[in-house]
Short mmCIF file of C-alpha atoms and ligand atoms in Angstrom, two decimals:
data_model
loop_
_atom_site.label_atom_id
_atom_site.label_comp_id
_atom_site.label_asym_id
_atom_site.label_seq_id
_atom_site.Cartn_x
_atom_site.Cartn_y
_atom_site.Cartn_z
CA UNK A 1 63.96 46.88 -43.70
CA UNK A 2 62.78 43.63 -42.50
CA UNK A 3 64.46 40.50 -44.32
CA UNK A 4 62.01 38.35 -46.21
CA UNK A 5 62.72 34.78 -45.68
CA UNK A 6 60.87 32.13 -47.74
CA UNK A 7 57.40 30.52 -47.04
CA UNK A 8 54.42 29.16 -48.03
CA UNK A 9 50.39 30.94 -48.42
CA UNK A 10 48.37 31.03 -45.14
CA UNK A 11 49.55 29.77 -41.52
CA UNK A 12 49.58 32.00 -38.67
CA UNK A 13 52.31 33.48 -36.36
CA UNK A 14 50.63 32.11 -32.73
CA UNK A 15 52.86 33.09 -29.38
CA UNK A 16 56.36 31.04 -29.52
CA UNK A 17 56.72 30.25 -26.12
CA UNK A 18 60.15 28.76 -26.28
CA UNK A 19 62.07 30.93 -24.07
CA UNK A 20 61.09 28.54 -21.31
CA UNK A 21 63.65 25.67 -22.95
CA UNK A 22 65.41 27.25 -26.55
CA UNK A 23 68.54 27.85 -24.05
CA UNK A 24 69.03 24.60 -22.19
CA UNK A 25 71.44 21.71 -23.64
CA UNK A 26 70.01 18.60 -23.94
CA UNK A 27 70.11 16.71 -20.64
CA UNK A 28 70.09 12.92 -20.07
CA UNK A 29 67.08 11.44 -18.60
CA UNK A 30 67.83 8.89 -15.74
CA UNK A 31 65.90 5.50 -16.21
CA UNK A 32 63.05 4.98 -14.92
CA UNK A 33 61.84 1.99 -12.53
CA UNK A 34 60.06 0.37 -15.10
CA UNK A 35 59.49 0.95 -18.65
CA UNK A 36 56.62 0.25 -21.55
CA UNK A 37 57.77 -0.35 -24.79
CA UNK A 38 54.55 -0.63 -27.05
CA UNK A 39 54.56 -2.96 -29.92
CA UNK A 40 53.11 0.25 -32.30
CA UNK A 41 55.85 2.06 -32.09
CA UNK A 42 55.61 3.12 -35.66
CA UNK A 43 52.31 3.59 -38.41
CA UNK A 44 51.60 0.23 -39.92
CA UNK A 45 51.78 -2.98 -38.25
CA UNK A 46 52.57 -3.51 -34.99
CA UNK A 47 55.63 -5.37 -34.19
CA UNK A 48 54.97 -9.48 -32.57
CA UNK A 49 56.52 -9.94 -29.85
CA UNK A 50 59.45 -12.03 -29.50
CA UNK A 51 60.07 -12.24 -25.56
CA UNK A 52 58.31 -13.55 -23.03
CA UNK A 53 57.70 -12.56 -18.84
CA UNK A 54 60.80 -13.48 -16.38
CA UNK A 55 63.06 -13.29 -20.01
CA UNK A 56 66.76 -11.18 -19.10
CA UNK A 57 67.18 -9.02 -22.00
CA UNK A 58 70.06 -6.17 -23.23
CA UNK A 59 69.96 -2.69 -24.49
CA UNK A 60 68.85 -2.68 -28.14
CA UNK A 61 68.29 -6.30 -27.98
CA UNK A 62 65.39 -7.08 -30.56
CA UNK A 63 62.03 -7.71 -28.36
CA UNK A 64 59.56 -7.45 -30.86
CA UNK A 65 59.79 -8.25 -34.54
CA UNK A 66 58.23 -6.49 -37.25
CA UNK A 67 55.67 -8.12 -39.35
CA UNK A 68 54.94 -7.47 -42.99
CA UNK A 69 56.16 -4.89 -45.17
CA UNK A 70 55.26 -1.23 -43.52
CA UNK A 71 56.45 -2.45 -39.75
CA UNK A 72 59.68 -2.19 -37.80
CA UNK A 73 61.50 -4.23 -35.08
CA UNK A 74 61.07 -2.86 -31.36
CA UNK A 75 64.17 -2.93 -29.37
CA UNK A 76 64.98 -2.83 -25.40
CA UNK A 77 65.66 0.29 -24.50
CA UNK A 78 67.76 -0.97 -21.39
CA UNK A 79 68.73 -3.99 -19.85
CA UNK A 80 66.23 -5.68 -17.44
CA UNK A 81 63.74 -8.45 -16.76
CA UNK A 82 60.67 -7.94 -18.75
CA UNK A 83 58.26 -8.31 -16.44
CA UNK A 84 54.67 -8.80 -18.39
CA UNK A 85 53.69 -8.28 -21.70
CA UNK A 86 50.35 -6.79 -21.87
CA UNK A 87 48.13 -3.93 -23.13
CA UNK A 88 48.79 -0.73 -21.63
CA UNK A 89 47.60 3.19 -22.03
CA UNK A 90 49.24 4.41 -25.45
CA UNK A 91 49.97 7.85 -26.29
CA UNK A 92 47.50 7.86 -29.44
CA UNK A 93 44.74 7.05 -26.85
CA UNK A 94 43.96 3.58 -27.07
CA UNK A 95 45.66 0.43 -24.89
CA UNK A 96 47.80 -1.37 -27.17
CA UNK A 97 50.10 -4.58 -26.80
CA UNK A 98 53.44 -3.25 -24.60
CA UNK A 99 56.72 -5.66 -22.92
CA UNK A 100 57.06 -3.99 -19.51
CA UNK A 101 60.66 -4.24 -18.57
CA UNK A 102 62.56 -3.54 -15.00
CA UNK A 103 65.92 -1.97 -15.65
CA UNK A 104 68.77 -3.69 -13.85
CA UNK A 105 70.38 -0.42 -13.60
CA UNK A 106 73.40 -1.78 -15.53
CA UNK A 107 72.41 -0.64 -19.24
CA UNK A 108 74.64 -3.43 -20.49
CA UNK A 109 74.62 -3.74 -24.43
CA UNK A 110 73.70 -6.54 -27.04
CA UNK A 111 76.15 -7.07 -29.48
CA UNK A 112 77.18 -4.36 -31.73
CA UNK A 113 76.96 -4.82 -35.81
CA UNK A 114 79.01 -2.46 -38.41
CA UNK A 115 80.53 0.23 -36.29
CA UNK A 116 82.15 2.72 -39.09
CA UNK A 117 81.67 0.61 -42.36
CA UNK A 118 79.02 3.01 -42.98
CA UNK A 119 81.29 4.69 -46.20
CA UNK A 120 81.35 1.45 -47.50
CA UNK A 121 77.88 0.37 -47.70
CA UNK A 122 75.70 0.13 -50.67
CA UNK A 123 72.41 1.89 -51.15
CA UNK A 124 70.84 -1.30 -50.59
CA UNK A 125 72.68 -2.31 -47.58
CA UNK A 126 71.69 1.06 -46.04
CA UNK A 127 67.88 0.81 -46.11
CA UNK A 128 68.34 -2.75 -44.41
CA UNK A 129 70.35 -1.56 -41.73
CA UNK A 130 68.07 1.86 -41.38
CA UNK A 131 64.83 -1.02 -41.01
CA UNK A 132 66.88 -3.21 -38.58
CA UNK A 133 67.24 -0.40 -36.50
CA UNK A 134 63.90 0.02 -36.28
CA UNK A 135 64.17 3.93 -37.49
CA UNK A 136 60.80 5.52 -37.99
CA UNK A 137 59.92 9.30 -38.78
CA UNK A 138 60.98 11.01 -35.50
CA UNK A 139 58.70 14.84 -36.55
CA UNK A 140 55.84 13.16 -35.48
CA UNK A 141 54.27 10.57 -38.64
CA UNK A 142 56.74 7.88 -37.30
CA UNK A 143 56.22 6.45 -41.25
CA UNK A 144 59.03 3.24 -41.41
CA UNK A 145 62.27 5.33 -42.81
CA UNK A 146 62.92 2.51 -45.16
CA UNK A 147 59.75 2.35 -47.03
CA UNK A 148 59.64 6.32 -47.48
CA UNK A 149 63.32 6.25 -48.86
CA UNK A 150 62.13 3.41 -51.10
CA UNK A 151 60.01 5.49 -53.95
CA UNK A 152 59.17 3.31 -56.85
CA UNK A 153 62.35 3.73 -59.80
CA UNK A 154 59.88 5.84 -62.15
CA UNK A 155 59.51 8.56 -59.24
CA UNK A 156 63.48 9.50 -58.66
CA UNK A 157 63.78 12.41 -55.71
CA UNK A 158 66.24 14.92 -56.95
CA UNK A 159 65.90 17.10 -53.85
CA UNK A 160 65.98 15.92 -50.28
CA UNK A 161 64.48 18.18 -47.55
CA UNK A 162 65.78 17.87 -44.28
CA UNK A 163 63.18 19.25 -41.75
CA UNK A 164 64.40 21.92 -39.21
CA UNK A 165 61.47 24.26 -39.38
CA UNK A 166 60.15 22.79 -35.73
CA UNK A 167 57.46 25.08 -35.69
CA UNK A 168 55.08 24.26 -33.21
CA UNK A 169 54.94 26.67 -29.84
CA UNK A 170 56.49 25.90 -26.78
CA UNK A 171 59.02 22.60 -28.71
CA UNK A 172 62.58 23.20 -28.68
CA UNK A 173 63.80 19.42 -29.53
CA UNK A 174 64.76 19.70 -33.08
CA UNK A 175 66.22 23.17 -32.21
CA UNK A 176 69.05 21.76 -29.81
CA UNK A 177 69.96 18.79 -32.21
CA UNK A 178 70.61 20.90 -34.52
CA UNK A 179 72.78 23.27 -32.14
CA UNK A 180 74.38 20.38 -30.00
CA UNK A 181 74.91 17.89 -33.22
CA UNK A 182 74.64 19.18 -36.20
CA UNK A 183 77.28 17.22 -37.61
CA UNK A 184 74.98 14.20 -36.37
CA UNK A 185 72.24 15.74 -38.24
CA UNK A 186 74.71 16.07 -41.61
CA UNK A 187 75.85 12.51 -41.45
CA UNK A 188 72.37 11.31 -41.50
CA UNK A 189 71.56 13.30 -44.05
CA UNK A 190 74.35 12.00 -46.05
CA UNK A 191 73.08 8.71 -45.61
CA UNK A 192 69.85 9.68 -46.95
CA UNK A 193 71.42 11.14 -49.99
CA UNK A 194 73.19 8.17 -50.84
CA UNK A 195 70.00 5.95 -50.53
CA UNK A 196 68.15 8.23 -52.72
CA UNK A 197 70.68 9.75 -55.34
CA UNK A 198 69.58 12.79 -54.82
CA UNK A 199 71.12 15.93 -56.24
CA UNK A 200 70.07 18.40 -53.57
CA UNK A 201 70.05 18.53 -49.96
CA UNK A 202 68.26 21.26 -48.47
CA UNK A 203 67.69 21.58 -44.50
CA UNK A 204 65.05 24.86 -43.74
CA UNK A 205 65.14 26.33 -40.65
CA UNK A 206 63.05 28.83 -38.84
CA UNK A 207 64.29 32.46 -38.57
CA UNK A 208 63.52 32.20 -35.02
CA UNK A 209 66.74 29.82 -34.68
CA UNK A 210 70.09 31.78 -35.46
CA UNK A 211 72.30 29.37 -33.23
CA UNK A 212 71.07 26.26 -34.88
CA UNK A 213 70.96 27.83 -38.05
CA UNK A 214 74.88 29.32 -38.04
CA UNK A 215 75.74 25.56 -36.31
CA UNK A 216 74.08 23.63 -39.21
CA UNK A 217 76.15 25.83 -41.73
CA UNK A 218 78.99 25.12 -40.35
CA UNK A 219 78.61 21.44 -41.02
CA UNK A 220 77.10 21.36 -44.11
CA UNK A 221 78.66 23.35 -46.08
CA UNK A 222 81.74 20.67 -46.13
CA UNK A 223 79.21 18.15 -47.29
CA UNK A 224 77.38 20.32 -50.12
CA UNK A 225 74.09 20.87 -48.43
CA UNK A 226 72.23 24.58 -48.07
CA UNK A 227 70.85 25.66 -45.20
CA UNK A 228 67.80 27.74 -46.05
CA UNK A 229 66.31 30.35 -43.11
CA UNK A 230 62.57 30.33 -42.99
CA UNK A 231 59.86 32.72 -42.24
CA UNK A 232 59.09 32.04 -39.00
CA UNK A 233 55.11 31.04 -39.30
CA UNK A 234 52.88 27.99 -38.15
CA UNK A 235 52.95 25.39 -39.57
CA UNK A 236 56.30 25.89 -41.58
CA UNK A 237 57.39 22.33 -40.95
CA UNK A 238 54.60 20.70 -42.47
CA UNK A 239 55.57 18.43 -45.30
CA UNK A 240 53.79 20.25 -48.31
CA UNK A 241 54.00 24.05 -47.16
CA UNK A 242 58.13 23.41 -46.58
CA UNK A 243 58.69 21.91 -49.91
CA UNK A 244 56.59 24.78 -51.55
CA UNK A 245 59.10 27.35 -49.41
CA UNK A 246 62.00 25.40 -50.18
CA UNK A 247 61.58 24.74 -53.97
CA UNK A 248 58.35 26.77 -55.58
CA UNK A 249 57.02 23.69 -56.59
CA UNK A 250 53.59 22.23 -55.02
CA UNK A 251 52.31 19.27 -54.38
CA UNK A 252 49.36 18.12 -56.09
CA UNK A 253 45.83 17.18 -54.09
CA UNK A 254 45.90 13.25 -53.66
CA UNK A 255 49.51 13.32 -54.31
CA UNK A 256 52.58 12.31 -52.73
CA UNK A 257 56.45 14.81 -52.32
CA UNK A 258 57.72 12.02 -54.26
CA UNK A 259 55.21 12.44 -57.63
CA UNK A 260 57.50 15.94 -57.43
CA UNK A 261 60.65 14.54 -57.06
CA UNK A 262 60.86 15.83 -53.38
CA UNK A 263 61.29 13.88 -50.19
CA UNK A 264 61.61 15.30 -46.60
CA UNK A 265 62.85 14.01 -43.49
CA UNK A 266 63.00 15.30 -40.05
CA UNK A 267 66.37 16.44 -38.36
CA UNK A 268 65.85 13.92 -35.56
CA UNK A 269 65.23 11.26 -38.02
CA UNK A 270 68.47 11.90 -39.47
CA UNK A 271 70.58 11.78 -36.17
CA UNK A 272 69.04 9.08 -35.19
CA UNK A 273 70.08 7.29 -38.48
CA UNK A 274 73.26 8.24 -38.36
CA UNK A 275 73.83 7.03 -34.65
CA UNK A 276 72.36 4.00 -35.53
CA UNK A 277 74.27 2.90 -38.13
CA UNK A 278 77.73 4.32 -37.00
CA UNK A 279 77.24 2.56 -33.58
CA UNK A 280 74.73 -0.18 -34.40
CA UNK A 281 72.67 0.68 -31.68
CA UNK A 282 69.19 0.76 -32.95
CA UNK A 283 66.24 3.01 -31.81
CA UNK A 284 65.89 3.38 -28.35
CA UNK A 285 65.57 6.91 -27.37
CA UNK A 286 64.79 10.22 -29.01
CA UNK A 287 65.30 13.92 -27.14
CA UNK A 288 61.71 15.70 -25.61
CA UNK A 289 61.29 18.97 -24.94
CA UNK A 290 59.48 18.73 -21.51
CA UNK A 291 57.67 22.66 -21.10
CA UNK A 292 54.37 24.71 -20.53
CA UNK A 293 53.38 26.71 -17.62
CA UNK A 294 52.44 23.64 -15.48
CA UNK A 295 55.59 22.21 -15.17
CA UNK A 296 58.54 23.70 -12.32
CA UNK A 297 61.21 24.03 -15.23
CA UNK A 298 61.68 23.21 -18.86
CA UNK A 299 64.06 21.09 -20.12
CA UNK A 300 65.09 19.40 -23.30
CA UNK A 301 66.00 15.63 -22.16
CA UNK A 302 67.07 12.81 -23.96
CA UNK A 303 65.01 10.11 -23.08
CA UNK A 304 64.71 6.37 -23.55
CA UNK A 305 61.54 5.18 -25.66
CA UNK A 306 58.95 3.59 -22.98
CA UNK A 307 59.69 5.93 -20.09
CA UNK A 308 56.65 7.49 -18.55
CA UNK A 309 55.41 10.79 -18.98
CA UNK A 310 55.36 11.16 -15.16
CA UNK A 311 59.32 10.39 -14.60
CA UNK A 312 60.37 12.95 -17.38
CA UNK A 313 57.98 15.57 -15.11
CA UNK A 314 59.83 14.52 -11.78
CA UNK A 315 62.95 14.74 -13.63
CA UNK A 316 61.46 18.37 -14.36
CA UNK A 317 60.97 19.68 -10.81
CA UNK A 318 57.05 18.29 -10.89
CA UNK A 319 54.12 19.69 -11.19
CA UNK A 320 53.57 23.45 -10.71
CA UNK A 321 50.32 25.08 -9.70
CA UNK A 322 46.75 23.10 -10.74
CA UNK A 323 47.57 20.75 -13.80
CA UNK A 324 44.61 20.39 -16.08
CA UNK A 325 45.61 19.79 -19.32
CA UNK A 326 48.70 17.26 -20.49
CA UNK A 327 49.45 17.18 -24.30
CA UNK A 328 51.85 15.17 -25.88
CA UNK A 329 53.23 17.50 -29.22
CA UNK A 330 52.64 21.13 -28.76
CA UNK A 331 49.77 23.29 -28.25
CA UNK A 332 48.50 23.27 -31.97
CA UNK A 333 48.66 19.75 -33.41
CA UNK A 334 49.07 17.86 -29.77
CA UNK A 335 46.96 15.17 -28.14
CA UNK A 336 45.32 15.32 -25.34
CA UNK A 337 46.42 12.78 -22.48
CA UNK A 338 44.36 11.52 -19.52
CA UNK A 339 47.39 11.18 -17.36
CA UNK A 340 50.72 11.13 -16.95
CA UNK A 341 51.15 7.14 -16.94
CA UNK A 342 51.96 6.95 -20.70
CA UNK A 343 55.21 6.22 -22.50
CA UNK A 344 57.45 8.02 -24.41
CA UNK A 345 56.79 6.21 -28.11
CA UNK A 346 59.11 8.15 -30.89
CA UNK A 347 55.79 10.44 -32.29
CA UNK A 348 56.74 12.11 -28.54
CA UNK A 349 58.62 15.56 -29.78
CA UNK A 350 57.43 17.14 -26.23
CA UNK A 351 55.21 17.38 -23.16
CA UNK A 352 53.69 20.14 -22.36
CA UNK A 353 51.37 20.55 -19.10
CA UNK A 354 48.92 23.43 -18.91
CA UNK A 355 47.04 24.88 -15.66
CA UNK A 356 43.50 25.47 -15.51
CA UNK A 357 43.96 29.36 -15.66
CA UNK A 358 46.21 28.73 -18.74
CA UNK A 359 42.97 27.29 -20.77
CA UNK A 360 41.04 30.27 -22.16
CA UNK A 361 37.35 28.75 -23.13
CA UNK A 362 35.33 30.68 -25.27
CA UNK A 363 31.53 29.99 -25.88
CA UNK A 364 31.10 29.17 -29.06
CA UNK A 365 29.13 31.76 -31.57
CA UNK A 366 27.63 31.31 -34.90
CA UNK A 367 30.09 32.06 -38.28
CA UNK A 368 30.59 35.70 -39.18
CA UNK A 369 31.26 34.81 -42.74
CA UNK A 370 35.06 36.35 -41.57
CA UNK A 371 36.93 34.45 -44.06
CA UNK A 372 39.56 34.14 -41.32
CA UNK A 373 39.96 30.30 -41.54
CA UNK A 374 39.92 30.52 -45.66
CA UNK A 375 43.01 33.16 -45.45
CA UNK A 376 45.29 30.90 -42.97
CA UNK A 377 44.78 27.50 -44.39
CA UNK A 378 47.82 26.53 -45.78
CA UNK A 379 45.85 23.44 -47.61
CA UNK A 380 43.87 26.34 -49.23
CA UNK A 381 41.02 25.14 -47.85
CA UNK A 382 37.47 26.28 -46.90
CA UNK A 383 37.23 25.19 -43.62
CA UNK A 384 33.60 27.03 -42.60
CA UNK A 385 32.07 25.08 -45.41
CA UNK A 386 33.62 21.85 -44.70
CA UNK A 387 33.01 21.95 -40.88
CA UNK A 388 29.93 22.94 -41.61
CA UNK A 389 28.64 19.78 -43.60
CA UNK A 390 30.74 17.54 -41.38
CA UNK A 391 28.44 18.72 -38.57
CA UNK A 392 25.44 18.06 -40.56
CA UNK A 393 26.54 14.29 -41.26
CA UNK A 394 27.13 15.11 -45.40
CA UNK A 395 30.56 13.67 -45.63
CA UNK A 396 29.71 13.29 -49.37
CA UNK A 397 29.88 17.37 -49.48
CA UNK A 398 32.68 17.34 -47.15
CA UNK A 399 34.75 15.32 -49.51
CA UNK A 400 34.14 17.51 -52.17
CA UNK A 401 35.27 20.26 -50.53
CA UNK A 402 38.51 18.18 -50.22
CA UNK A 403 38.31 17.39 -46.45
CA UNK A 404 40.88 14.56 -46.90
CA UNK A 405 43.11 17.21 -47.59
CA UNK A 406 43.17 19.07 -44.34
CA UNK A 407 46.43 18.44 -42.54
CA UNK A 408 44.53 19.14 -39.01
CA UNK A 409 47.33 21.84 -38.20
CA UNK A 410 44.40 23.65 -36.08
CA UNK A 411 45.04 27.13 -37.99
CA UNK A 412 41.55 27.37 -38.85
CA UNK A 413 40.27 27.00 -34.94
CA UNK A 414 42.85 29.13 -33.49
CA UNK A 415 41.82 32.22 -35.99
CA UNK A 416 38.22 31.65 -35.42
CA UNK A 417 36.54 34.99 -33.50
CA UNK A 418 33.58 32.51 -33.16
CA UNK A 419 35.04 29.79 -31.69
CA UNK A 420 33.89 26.95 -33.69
CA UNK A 421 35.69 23.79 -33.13
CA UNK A 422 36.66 23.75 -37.22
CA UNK A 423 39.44 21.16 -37.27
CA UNK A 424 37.37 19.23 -34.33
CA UNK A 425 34.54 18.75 -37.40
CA UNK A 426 37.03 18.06 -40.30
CA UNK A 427 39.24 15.45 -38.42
CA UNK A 428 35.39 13.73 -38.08
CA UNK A 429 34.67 14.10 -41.64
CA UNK A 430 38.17 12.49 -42.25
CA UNK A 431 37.56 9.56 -40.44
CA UNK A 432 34.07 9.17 -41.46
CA UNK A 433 35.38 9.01 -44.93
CA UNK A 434 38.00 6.87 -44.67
CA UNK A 435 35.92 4.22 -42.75
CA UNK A 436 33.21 4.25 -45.68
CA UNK A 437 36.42 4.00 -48.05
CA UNK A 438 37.10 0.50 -46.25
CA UNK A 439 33.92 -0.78 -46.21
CA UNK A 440 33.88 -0.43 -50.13
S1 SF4 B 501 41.21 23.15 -42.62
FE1 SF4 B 501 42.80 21.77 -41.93
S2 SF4 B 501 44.63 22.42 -43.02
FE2 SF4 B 501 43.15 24.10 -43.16
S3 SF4 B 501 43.63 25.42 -41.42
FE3 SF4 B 501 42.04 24.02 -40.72
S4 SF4 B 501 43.17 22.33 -39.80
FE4 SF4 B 501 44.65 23.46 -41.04
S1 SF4 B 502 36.86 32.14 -39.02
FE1 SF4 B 502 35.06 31.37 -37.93
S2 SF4 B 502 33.60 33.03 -38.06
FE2 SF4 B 502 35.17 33.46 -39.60
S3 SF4 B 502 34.42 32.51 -41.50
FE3 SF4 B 502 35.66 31.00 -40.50
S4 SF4 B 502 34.22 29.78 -39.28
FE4 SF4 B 502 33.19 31.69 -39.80
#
């Protein structure tokens, strides 16, 4: 009989493809000759510089400070000479403010604040140290961790959600953490609790995952957290459809996990905290799972934030066969890069490099009224309809069919027999609508 493990409505079971790296401990990236440390590290405002060309600087020493109340400090991710500060290619797309630094090769240290007075800090002292750090959402949002643990008093969180669904193809990041340091993972956690108050910890995890799951038992069961297994379907790890699997309840349209007492927080965001603020070391590197038929082998690496894409794939063995498509995330929710010259930013969960005869293109068709991309939309969605008026220029119509909604997991376009770029349209309509919002 199969076992049925807890989910949400809709989503899709696509090919895993993480056979490639699910095996391989975490390996340590060597530097690179130079590094680009952008200033948007993080959603919000971009950090201001506070170092200038020809400056000597030290790992984790502050280099750009954050400005206004959603922002975060940017820290050196090595010691070295920063050699320019100027606007370089960015991982989102667009060429945004970076410090370019030279490593000297001797990774010397700043100072180091508060090693092991964690136990005795207040809930208050923790969210300034987790913002000094500079510790943003590691799953991919890269929201400031100190504003989302901040809900407003009349919206307590009674259960925290740790994420460990990772279920986009090909990434295996989240699933070695959780393997290699789960007791990382716990401690972070912890701190998380404490912030919040809240009653119950939860971390889900992907059937798919019986190592990390049996390691992350082990360690939490001494601190009072469950580890619940997951069906393994795309997109478990997205924020609403795990909290609906983990705790029935659902969160409303226009509404935040918190107007339901929920928060959730991604299992690198949570070792990263706890490293942090045990060795005062802030932000400066997060693991990538480096993998896709266009690279010689996959690897999971930890890697410092700012290295280019093109060192972690020489670290990799290179290239293999005729690249001709580089995304940075995995092969449902990635984005598209134009080359390998970009930096590692903490949004970067993986790499993955595709050949030419790994890109099946279908001609497009008209809809079959299928009713394919209504059944997998885990927003409960109608995506024919909305893509549809999106394509005619009625965003009015597309808002009312709750386009804003639409988490862009690409569900609806991978189902499609017709090939209709559907989340192509929405993600459109989205920013259409938003950018009349502003104007009003
Ligand atoms: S409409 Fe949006 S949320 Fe629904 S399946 Fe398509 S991309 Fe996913
Ligand atoms: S899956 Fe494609 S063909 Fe089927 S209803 Fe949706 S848009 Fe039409």
């Amino acid at each position: 009989m199969t076992k049925k493990y807890k989910t949400f409505r809709g989503g899709l079971h696509p090919p895993e493809n993480k056979a490639g790296s699910a095996h391989k401990p975490i390996e340590d990236c060597p530097l690179p000759a130079e590094l680009v440390i952008p200033l948007s590290l993080h959603v919000g405002v971009p950090a201001e510089v506070c170092v200038a060309p020809g400056e000597q600087v030290l790992k984790g020493q502050m280099i750009g400070r954050a400005r206004g109340l959603v922002s975060v400090p940017v820290h050196a991710s090595t010691s070295g000479e920063v050699i320019a500060v100027e606007p370089r290619p960015h991982p989102s797309g667009k060429v945004l403010e970076a410090v370019v630094l030279r490593p000297d090769g001797a990774d010397t240290p700043c100072d180091r604040v508060g090693e092991d007075q964690v136990h005795d800090w207040s809930a208050t002292e923790l969210l300034e140290r987790i913002r000094e750090a500079g510790i943003v959402g590691l799953g991919g949002a890269t929201f400031p961790a100190h504003i989302k643990l901040s809900p407003p008093p009349q919206k307590p969180i009674d259960v925290l959600i740790i994420n460990g669904a990772e279920c986009e193809p090909y990434l295996t990041a989240d699933h070695r953490l959780m393997v290699e340091q789960a007791e990382q993972v716990v401690r972070g956690s912890d701190i998380f609790r404490r912030v919040l108050g809240a009653k119950r910890v939860c971390v889900g995890i992907e059937s798919n995952k019986p190592d990390a799951i049996q390691a992350m038992r082990r360690a939490c069961t001494a601190a009072g957290m469950e580890v619940v297994v997951l069906a393994t379907k795309y997109p478990q790890g997205a924020e609403k459809q795990l909290i609906f699997a983990l705790t029935g309840r659902e969160v409303p349209r226009g509404a935040l996990p918190m107007d339901i007492g929920a928060l959730v927080q991604n299992v690198g965001t949570a070792a990263a905290t706890a490293e942090a603020l045990s060795s005062g070391m802030p932000l400066i590197e997060r693991v990538v799972t480096v993998a896709g038929p266009g690279v010689a082998e996959a690897k999971n690496l930890r890697v410092r934030i700012g290295t280019p894409l093109a060192h972690l794939v020489d670290y990799c063995g290179g290239i293999r066969g005729n690249l001709a498509k580089v995304l940075v995330g995995g092969p449902m929710m990635g984005a598209a890069q134009l080359g390998l010259d970009v930096p590692v930013v903490p949004a970067t969960s993986g790499v993955l490099l595709l050949r030419e005869e790994d890109l099946v293109l279908r001609p497009e068709g008209p809809c079959i009224r299928c009713g394919r991309c209504v059944q997998v939309c885990p927003s409960r969605l109608c995506p024919t309809t909305i893509a549809a008026y999106a394509r005619l220029g009625r965003m009015d119509e597309a808002k009312d069919y709750n386009a804003m909604d639409c988490i862009e997991c690409g569900s609806c376009s991978y189902t499609c027999p017709s090939a209709i770029p559907l989340v192509q349209s929405i993600r459109h309509a989205k920013a259409s609508i938003l950018a009349q919002r502003k104007k009003h």
